[in-house]
Short mmCIF file of C-alpha atoms (C1' of nucleotides) in Angstrom, two decimals:
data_model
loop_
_atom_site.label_atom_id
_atom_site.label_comp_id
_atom_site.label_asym_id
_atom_site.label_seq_id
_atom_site.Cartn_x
_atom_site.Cartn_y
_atom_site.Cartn_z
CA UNK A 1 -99.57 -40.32 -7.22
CA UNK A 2 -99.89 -43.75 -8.70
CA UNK A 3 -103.26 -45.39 -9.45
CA UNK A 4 -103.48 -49.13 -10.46
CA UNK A 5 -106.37 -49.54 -13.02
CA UNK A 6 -108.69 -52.14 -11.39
CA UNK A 7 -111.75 -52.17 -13.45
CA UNK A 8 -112.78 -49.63 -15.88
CA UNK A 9 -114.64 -47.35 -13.07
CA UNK A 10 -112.14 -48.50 -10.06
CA UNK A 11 -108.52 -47.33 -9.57
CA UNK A 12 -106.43 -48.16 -6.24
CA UNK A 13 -103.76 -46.19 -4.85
CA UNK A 14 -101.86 -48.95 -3.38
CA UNK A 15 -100.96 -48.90 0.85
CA UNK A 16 -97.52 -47.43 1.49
CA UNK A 17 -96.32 -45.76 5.11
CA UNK A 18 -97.74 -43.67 7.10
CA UNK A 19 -100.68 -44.95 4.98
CA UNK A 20 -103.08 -48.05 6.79
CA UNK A 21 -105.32 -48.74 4.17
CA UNK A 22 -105.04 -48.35 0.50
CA UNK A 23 -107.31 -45.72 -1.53
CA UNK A 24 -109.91 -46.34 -3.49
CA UNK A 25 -110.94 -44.10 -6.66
CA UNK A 26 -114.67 -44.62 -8.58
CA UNK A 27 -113.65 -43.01 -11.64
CA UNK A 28 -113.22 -43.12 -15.76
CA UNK A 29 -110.21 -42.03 -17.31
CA UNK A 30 -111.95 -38.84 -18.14
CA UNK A 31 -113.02 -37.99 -14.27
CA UNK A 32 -110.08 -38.50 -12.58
CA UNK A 33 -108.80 -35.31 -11.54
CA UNK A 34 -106.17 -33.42 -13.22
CA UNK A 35 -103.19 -33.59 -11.42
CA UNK A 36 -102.19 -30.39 -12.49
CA UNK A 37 -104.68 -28.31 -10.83
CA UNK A 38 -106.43 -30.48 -8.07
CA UNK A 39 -104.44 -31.97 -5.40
CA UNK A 40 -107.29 -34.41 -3.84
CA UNK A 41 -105.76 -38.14 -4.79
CA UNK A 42 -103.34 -36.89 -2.54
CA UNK A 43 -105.88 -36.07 0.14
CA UNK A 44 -107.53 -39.54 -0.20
CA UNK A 45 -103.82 -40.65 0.67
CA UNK A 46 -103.50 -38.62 3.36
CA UNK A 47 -106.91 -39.48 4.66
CA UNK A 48 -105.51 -43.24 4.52
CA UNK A 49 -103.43 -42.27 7.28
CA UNK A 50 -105.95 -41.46 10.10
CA UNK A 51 -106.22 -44.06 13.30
CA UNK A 52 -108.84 -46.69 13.35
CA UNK A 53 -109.68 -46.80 9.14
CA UNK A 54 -110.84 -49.87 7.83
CA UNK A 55 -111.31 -51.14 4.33
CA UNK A 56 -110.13 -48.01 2.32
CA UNK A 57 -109.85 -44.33 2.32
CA UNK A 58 -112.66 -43.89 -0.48
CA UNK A 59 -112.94 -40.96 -3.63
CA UNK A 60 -116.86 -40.95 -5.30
CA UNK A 61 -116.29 -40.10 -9.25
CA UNK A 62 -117.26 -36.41 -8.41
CA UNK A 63 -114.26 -35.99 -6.16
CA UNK A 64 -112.41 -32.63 -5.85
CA UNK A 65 -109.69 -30.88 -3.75
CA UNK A 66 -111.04 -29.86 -0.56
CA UNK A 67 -110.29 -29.02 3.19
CA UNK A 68 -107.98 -32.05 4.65
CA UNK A 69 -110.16 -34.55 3.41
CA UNK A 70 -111.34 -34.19 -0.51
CA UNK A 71 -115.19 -33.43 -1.32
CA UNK A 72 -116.18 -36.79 -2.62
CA UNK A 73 -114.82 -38.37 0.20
CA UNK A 74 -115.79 -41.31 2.82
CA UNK A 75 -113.76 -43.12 5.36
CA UNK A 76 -114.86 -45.02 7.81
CA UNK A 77 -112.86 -45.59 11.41
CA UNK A 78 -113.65 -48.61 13.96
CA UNK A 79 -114.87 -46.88 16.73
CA UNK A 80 -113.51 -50.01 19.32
CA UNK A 81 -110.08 -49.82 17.89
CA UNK A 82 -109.38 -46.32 18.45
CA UNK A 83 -111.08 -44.92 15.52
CA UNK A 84 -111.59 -40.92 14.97
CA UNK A 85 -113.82 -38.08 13.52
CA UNK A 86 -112.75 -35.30 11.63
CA UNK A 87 -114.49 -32.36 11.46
CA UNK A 88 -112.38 -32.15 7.83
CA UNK A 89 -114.04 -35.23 7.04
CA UNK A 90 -117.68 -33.78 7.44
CA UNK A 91 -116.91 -30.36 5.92
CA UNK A 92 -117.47 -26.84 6.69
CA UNK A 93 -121.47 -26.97 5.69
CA UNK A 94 -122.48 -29.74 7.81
CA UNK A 95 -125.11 -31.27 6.55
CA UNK A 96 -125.43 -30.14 3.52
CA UNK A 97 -128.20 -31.77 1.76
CA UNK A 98 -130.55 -31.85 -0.68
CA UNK A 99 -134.70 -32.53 -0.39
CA UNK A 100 -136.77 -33.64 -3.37
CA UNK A 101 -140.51 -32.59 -3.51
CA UNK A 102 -143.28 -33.95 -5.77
CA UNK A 103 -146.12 -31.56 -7.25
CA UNK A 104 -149.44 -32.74 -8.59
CA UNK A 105 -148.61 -30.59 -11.89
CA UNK A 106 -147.41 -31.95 -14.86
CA UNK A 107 -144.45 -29.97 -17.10
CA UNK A 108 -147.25 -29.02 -19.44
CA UNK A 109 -148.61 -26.88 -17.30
CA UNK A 110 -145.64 -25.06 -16.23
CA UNK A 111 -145.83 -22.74 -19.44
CA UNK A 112 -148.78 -20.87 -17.67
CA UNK A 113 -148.05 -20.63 -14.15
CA UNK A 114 -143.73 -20.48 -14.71
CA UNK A 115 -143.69 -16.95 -13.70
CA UNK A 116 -146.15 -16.59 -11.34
CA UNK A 117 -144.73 -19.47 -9.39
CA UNK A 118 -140.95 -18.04 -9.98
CA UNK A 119 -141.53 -14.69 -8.77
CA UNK A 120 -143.35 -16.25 -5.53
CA UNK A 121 -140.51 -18.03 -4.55
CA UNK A 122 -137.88 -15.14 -5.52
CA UNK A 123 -140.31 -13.29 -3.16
CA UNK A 124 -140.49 -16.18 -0.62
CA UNK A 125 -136.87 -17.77 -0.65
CA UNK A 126 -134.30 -15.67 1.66
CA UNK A 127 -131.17 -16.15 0.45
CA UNK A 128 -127.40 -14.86 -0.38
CA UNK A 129 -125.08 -14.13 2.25
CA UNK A 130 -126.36 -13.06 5.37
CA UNK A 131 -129.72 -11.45 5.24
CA UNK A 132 -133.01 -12.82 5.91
CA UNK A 133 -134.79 -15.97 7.25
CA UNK A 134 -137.80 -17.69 6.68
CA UNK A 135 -138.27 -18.11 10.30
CA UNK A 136 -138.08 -15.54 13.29
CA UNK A 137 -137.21 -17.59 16.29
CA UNK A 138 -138.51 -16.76 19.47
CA UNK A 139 -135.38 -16.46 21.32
CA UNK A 140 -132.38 -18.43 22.13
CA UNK A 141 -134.03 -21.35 23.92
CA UNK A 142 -135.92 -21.82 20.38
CA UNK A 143 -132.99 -22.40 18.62
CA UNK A 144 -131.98 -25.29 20.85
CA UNK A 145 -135.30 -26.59 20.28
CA UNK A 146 -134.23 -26.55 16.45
CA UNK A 147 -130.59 -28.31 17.65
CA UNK A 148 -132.13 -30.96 18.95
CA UNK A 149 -135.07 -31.45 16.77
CA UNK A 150 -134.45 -30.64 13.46
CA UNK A 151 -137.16 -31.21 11.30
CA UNK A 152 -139.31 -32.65 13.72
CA UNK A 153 -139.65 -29.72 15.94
CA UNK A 154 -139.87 -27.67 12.82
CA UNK A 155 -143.20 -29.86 11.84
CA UNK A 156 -144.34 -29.68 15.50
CA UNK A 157 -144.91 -26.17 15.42
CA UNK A 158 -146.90 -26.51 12.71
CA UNK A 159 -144.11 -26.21 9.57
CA UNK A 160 -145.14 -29.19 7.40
CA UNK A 161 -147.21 -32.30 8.43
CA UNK A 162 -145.83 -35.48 9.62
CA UNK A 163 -145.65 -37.69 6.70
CA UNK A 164 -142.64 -35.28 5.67
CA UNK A 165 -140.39 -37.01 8.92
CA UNK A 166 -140.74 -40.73 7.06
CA UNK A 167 -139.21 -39.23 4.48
CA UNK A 168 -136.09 -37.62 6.40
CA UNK A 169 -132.92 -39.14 7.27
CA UNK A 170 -133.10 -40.16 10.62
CA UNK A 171 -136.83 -39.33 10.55
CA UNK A 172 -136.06 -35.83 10.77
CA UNK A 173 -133.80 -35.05 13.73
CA UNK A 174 -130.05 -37.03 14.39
CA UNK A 175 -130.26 -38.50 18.01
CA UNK A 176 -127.26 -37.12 20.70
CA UNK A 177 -127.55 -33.40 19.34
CA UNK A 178 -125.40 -31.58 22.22
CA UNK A 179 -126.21 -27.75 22.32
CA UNK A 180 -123.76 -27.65 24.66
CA UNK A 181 -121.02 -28.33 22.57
CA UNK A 182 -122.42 -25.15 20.35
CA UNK A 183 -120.14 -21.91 21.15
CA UNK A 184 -121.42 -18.63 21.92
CA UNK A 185 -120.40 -17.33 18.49
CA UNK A 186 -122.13 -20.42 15.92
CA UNK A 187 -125.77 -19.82 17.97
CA UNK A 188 -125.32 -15.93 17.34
CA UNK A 189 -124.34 -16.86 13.74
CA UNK A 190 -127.50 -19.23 13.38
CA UNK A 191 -130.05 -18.01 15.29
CA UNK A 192 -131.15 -15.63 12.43
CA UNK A 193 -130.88 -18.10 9.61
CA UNK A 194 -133.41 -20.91 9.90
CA UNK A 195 -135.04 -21.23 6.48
CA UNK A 196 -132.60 -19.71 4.14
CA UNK A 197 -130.84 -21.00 1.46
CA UNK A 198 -127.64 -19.50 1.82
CA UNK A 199 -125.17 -18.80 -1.31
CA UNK A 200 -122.33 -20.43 -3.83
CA UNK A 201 -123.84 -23.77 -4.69
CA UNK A 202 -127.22 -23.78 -3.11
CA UNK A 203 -130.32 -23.13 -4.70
CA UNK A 204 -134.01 -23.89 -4.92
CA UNK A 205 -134.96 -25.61 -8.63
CA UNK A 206 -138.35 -26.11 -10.45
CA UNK A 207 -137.51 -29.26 -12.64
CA UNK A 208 -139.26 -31.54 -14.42
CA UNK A 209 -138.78 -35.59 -14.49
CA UNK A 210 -137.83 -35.86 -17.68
CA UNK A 211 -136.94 -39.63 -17.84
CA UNK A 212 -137.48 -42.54 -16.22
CA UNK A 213 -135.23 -45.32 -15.61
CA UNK A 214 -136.78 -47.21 -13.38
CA UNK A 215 -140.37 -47.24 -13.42
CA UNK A 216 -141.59 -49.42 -10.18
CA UNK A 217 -139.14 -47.54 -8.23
CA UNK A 218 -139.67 -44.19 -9.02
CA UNK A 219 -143.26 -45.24 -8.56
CA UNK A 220 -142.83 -46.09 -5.30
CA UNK A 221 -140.78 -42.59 -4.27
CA UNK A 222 -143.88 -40.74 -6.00
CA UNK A 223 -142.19 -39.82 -9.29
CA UNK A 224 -143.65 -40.09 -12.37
CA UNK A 225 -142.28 -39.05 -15.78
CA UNK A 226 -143.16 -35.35 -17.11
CA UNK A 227 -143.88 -34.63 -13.13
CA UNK A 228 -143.11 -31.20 -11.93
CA UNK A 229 -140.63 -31.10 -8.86
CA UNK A 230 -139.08 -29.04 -6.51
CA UNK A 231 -135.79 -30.00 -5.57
CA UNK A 232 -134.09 -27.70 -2.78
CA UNK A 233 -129.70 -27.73 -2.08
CA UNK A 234 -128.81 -25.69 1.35
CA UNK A 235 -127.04 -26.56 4.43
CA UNK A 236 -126.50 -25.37 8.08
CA UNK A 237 -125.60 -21.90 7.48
CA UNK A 238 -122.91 -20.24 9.42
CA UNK A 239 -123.64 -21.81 12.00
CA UNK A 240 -122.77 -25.38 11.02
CA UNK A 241 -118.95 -23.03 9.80
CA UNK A 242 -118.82 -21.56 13.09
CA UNK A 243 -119.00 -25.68 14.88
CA UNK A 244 -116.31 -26.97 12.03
CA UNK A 245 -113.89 -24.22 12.77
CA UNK A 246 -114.40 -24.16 16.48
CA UNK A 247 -113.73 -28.00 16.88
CA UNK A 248 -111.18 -28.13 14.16
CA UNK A 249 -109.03 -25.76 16.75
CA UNK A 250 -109.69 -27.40 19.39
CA UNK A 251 -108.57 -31.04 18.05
CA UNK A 252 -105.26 -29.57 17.17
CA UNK A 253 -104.64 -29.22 20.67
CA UNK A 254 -106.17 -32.24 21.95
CA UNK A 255 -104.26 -34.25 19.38
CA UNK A 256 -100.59 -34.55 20.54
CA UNK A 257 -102.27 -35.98 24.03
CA UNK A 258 -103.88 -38.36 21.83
CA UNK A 259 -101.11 -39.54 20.13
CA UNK A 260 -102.25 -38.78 16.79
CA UNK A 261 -100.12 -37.21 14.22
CA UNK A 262 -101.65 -36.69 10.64
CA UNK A 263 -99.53 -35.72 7.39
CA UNK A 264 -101.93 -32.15 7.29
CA UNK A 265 -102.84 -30.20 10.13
CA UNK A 266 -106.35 -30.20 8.17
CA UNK A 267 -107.14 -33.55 9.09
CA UNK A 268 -107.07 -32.27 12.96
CA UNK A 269 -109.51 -35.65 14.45
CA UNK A 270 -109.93 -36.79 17.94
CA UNK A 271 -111.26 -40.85 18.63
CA UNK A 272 -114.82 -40.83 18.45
CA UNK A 273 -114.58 -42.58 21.79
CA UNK A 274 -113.02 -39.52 23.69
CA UNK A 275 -114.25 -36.38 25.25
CA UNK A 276 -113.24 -33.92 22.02
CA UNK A 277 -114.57 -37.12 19.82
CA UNK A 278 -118.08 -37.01 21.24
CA UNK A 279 -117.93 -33.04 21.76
CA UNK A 280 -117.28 -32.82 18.43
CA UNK A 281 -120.48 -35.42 17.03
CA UNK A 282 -122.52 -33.78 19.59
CA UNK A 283 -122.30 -30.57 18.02
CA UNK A 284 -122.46 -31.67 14.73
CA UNK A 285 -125.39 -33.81 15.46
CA UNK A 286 -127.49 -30.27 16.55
CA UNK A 287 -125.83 -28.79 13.05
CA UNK A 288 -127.28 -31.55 11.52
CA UNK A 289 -130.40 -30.61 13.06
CA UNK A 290 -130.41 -26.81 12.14
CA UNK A 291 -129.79 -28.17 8.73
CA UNK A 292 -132.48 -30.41 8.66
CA UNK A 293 -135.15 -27.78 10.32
CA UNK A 294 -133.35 -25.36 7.33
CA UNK A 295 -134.67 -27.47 4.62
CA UNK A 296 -137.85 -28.17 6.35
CA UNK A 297 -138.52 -24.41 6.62
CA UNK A 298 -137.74 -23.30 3.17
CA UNK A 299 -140.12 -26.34 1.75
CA UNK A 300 -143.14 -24.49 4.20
CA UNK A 301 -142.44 -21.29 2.02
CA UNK A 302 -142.21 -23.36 -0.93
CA UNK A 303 -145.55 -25.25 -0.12
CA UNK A 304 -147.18 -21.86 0.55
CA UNK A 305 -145.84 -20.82 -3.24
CA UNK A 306 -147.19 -23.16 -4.96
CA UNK A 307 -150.87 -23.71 -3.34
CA UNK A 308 -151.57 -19.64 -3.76
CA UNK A 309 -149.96 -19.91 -7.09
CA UNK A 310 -151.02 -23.87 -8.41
CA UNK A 311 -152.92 -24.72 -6.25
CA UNK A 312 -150.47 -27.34 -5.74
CA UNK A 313 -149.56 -29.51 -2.72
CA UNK A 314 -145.85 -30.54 -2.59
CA UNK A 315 -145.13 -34.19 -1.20
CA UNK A 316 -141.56 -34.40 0.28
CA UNK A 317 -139.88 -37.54 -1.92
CA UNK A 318 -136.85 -38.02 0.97
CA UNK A 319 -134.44 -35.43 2.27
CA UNK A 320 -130.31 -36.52 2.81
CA UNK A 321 -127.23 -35.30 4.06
CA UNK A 322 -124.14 -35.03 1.70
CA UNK A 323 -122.01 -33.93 4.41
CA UNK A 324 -122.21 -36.14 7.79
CA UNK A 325 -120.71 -38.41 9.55
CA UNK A 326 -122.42 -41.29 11.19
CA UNK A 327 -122.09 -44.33 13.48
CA UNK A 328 -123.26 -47.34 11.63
CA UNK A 329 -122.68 -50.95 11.86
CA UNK A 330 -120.97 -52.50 8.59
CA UNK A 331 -119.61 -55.73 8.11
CA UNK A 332 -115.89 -55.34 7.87
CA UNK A 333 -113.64 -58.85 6.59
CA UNK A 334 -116.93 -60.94 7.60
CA UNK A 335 -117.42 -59.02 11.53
CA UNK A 336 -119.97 -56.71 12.03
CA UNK A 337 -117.92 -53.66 13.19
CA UNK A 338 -119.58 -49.92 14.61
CA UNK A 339 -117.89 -47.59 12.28
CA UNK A 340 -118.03 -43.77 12.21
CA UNK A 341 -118.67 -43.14 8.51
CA UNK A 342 -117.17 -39.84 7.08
CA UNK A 343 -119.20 -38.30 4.17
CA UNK A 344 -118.29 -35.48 2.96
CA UNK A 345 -119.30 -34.57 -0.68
CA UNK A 346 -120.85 -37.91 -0.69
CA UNK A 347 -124.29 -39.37 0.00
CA UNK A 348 -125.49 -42.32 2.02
CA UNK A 349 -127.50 -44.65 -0.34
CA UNK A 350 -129.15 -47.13 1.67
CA UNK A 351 -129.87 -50.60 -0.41
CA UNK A 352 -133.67 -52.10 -0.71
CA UNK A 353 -134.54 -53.78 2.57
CA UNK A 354 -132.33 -51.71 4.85
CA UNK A 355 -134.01 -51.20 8.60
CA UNK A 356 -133.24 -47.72 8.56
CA UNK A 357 -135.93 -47.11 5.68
CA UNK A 358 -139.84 -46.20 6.20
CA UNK A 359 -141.56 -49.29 5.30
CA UNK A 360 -142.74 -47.60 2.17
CA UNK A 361 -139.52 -47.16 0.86
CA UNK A 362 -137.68 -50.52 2.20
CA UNK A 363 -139.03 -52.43 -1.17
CA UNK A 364 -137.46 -49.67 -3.37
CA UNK A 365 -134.22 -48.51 -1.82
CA UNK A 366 -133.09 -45.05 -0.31
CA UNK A 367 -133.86 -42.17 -2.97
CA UNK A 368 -130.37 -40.97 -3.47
CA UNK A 369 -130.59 -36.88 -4.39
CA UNK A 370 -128.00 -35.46 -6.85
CA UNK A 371 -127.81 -32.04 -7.72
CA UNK A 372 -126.44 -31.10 -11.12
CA UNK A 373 -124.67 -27.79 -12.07
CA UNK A 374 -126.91 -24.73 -12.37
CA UNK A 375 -128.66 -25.20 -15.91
CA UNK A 376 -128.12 -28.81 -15.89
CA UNK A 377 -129.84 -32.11 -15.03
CA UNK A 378 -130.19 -33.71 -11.73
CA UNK A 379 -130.59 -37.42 -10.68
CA UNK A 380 -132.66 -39.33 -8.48
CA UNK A 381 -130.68 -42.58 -7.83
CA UNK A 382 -130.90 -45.89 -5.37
CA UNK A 383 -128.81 -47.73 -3.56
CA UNK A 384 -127.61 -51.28 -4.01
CA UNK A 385 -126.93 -54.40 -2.14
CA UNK A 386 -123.33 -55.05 -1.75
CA UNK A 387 -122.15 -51.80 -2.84
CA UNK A 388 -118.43 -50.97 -1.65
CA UNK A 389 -117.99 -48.26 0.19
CA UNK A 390 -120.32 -48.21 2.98
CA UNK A 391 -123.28 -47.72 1.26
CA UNK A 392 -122.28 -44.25 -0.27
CA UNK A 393 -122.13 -42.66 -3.57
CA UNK A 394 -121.67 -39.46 -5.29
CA UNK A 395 -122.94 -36.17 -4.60
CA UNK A 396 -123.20 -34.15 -7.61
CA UNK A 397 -121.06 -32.97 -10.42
CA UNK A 398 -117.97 -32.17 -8.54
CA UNK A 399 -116.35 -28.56 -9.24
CA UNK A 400 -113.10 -28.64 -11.49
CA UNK A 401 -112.67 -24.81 -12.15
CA UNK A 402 -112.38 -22.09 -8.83
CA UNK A 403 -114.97 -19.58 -8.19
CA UNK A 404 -112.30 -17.17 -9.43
CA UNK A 405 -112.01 -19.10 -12.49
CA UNK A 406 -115.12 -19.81 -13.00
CA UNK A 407 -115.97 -15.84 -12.93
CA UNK A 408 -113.45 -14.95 -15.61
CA UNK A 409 -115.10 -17.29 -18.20
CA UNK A 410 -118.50 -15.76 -18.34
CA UNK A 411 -120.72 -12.88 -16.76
CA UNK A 412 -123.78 -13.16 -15.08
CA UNK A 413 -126.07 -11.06 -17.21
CA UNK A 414 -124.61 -13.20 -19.83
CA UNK A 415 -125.39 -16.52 -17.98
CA UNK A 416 -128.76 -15.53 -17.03
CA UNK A 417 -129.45 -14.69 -20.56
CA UNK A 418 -128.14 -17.70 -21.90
CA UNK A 419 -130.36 -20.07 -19.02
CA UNK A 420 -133.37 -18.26 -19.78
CA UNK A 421 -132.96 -18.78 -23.79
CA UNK A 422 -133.10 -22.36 -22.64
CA UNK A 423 -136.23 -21.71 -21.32
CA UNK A 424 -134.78 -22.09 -17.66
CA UNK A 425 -136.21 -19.15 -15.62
CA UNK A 426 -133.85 -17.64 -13.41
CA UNK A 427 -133.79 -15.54 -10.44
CA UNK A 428 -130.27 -14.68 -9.00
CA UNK A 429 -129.41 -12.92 -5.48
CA UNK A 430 -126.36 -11.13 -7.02
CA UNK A 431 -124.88 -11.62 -10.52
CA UNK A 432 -121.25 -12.23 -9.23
CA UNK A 433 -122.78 -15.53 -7.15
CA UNK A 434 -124.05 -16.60 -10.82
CA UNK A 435 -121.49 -16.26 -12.55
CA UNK A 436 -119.14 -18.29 -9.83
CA UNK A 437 -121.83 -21.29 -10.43
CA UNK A 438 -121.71 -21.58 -14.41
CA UNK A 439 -121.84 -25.41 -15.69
CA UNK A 440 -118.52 -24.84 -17.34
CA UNK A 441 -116.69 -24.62 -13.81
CA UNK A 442 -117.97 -28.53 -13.21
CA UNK A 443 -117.72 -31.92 -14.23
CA UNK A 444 -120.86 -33.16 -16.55
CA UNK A 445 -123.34 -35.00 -13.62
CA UNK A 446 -124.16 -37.18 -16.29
CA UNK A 447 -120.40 -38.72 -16.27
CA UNK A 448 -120.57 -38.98 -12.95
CA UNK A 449 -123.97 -40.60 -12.40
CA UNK A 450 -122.97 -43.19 -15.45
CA UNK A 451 -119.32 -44.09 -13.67
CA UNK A 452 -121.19 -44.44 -9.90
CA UNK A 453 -123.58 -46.75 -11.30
CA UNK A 454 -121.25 -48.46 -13.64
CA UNK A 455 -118.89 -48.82 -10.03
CA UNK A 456 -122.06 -50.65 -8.85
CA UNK A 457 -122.28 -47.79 -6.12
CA UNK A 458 -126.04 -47.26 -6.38
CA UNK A 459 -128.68 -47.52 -9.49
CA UNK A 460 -130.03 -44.70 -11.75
CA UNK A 461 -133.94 -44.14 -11.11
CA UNK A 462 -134.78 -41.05 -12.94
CA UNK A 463 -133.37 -37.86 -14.48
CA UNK A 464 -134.56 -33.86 -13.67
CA UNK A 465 -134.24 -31.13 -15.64
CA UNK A 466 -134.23 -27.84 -14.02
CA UNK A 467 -137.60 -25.33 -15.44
CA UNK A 468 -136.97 -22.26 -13.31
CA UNK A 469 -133.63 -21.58 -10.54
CA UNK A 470 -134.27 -19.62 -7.06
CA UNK A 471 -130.20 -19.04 -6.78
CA UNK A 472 -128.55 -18.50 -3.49
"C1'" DA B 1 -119.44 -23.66 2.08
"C1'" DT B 2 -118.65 -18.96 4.99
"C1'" DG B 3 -120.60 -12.05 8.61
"C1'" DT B 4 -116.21 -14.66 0.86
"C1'" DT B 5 -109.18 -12.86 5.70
"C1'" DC B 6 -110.32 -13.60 13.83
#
DNA sequence: ATGTTC
């Protein structure tokens, strides 16, 4: 694979056949991935490939081998010229996001209620593989209700209060859910896991702001420094699995009719203007949803946590997908074009002034949410005008070392000992799932943040510092 | 990521 050094955070993989675009890498010397052991420069070649892409096929700085399409990945297709989706290009955990919420507490008073408020979430915070929910539905015909409404249905039966819909993508629910693109098998595999957090990666932090780069901003998304926050990483479940894998099988037979032939069977897409095409967003839109309502749920137990515990309100900052794919409208050589925009591993960071933002935020820019490794710090960025890319940065720090890699280098007990020394309370769902997660298995969020703003991909606001880890 | 290999 040969990259041509552009600028110091921008290397191109230049056009050659089947390719249609070239590929784009944000990255230093020190994050591009090793060749060695990660095969996803190859994947953003591959992804070049697909009908309808315009401009390039994209890698953020946290970019990483992953299923067809890399995780750190956008590409965006002209829906009028043929363009396609691909579930590959979404990811298994659609919708995977991560919500920021604001206490009234400051870090000095953590000392005295750390505990307290830990062992209420452990208690309050369902999580791990299978088991347990925050929220019982009703029946079938409830979860629907959640597929098409997300957050918004969520707060309509009485889990949170409106203001928390300004501050959700899409204001809460993604328009054009189709539950009846859902199989049989993803609404058994949902419909007892609204409000859970799920396993690997996700988690549930107490952090603290511990700097501040950009004082009016944070101001205006209700961040101050020494603030305590809540910032909470989860997805769509297996639900949001069951959707990719269904539609992923069924594109590989609709292809040939399309005409579409891709260099790896994991790139399986359909044209977004087609019957599999709008199958396919239909049900991702209600995974979306479930995702959404997920998030929305957990912060109700949260919010419950910390007002017995803190007395405490919590005051959602925004919520956003990492792993979507939308139709926007982008300029493309000078034309406004409607694009579907792959994200996968990668998150949409609107610039100041954008129509799509609550009027509160439209001065400031979209918060951008960026989880760090466990242990770590996390970053609230912004986006920027004229940012390449579709308006889309990085995700987080980007795993470099398997799970079964990862678990050879250190134990859990060990971990958890270790976090805890650093004053980081920690409370696990199994020891094995800890282990998997240690900061040595991922690339320092820190590089990444520094190369994505030095790539003029969005602008550093503040930095979090985890206090205390609910881990999935 | 994931009823961690329908």
């Amino acid at each position: 694979m040969e990259l041509v050094e552009e600028s110091p955070f921008r290397f191109r993989i230049d056009r050659r056949d089947p390719m249609r675009v070239p590929g784009v890498v944000f990255a230093s010397r020190a994050l591009l991935p090793d060749v060695g052991s990660d095969r996803s420069l190859e994947q953003v070649a591959n992804v070049a490939t697909l009908p309808g892409i315009v401009g390039a096929s994209y890698a953020m700085p946290d970019v990483h081998w992953g299923y067809g399409f890399p995780i750190g990945g956008v590409a965006a297709t002209d829906v009028a010229a043929g363009g396609v989706v691909s579930p590959g290009g979404v990811g298994f955990d659609i919708s995977c996001g991560v919500r920021l919420l604001a206490t009234d507490l400051d870090r000095a008073d953590l000392p005295r209620l750390r505990d307290a408020l830990m062992d209420g979430l452990d208690a309050a915070v369902p999580r791990g593989m299978g088991r347990g929910a925050v929220w019982h539905l009703a029946d079938p015909a409830e979860l629907d209700a959640v597929l098409r409404g997300g957050s918004r249905y969520a707060v309509e039966r009485g889990h949170g209060v409106p203001r928390d819909l300004d501050r959700c993508e899409d204001f809460g629910a993604v328009a054009d859910a189709d539950p009846a693109q859902v199989s049989e098998r993803a609404v058994q595999r949902g419909q007892g896991q609204v409000g859970s957090l799920g396993s690997g990666n996700h988690f549930l932090e107490v952090q603290a702001v511990d700097a501040v780069h950009d004082e009016p901003v944070a101001a205006a998304f209700g961040l101050r420094a020494g603030q305590v926050v809540v910032m909470i990483h989860c997805g769509s479940r297996g639900l949001g699995h069951q959707i990719c894998t269904d539609h992923v099988r069924a594109m590989e037979q609709t292809m040939p009719r399309h005409g579409i032939e891709v260099p790896d069977r994991q790139l399986a897409c359909a044209p977004v203007d087609s019957a599999q095409g709008r199958a396919y967003l239909g049900a991702m839109a209600a995974a979306a949803n479930y995702a959404r309502a997920n998030r929305q749920l957990l912060t109700s137990a949260a919010r419950r946590v910390f007002r017995r515990v803190a007395g405490s309100g919590l005051d959602l900052v925004y919520d956003i997908s990492h792993n979507l794919a939308k139709i926007e409208t982008h300029g493309v050589d000078g034309v406004d074009r409607r694009l579907c925009v792959h994200r996968k591993g990668a998150t949409r960071a609107l610039p100041p002034g954008h129509p799509d933002l609550p009027a509160d935020l439209r001065a400031a820019g979209q918060p951008v949410l960026i989880p760090g490794s466990m242990g770590t710090a996390s970053y609230v960025l912004t986006g920027v005008a004229g940012a390449p890319a579709f308006a889309s940065t990085c995700h987080g720090a980007g795993r470099v070392r398997s799970r079964s890699q990862a678990m050879k280098t250190v134990r859990g007990q060990e971990l958890r000992r270790e976090l805890e020394a650093r004053g980081i309370a920690v409370r696990g769902a199994s020891w094995r799932g800890l282990a998997e997660e240690t900061p040595e298995a991922y690339k320092d969020v820190t590089a990444v943040v520094d190369v994505a703003e030095g790539a003029g991909l969005c602008r550093r606001v503040a930095r979090l510092v985890p206090l205390g880890v609910v881990k999935g």
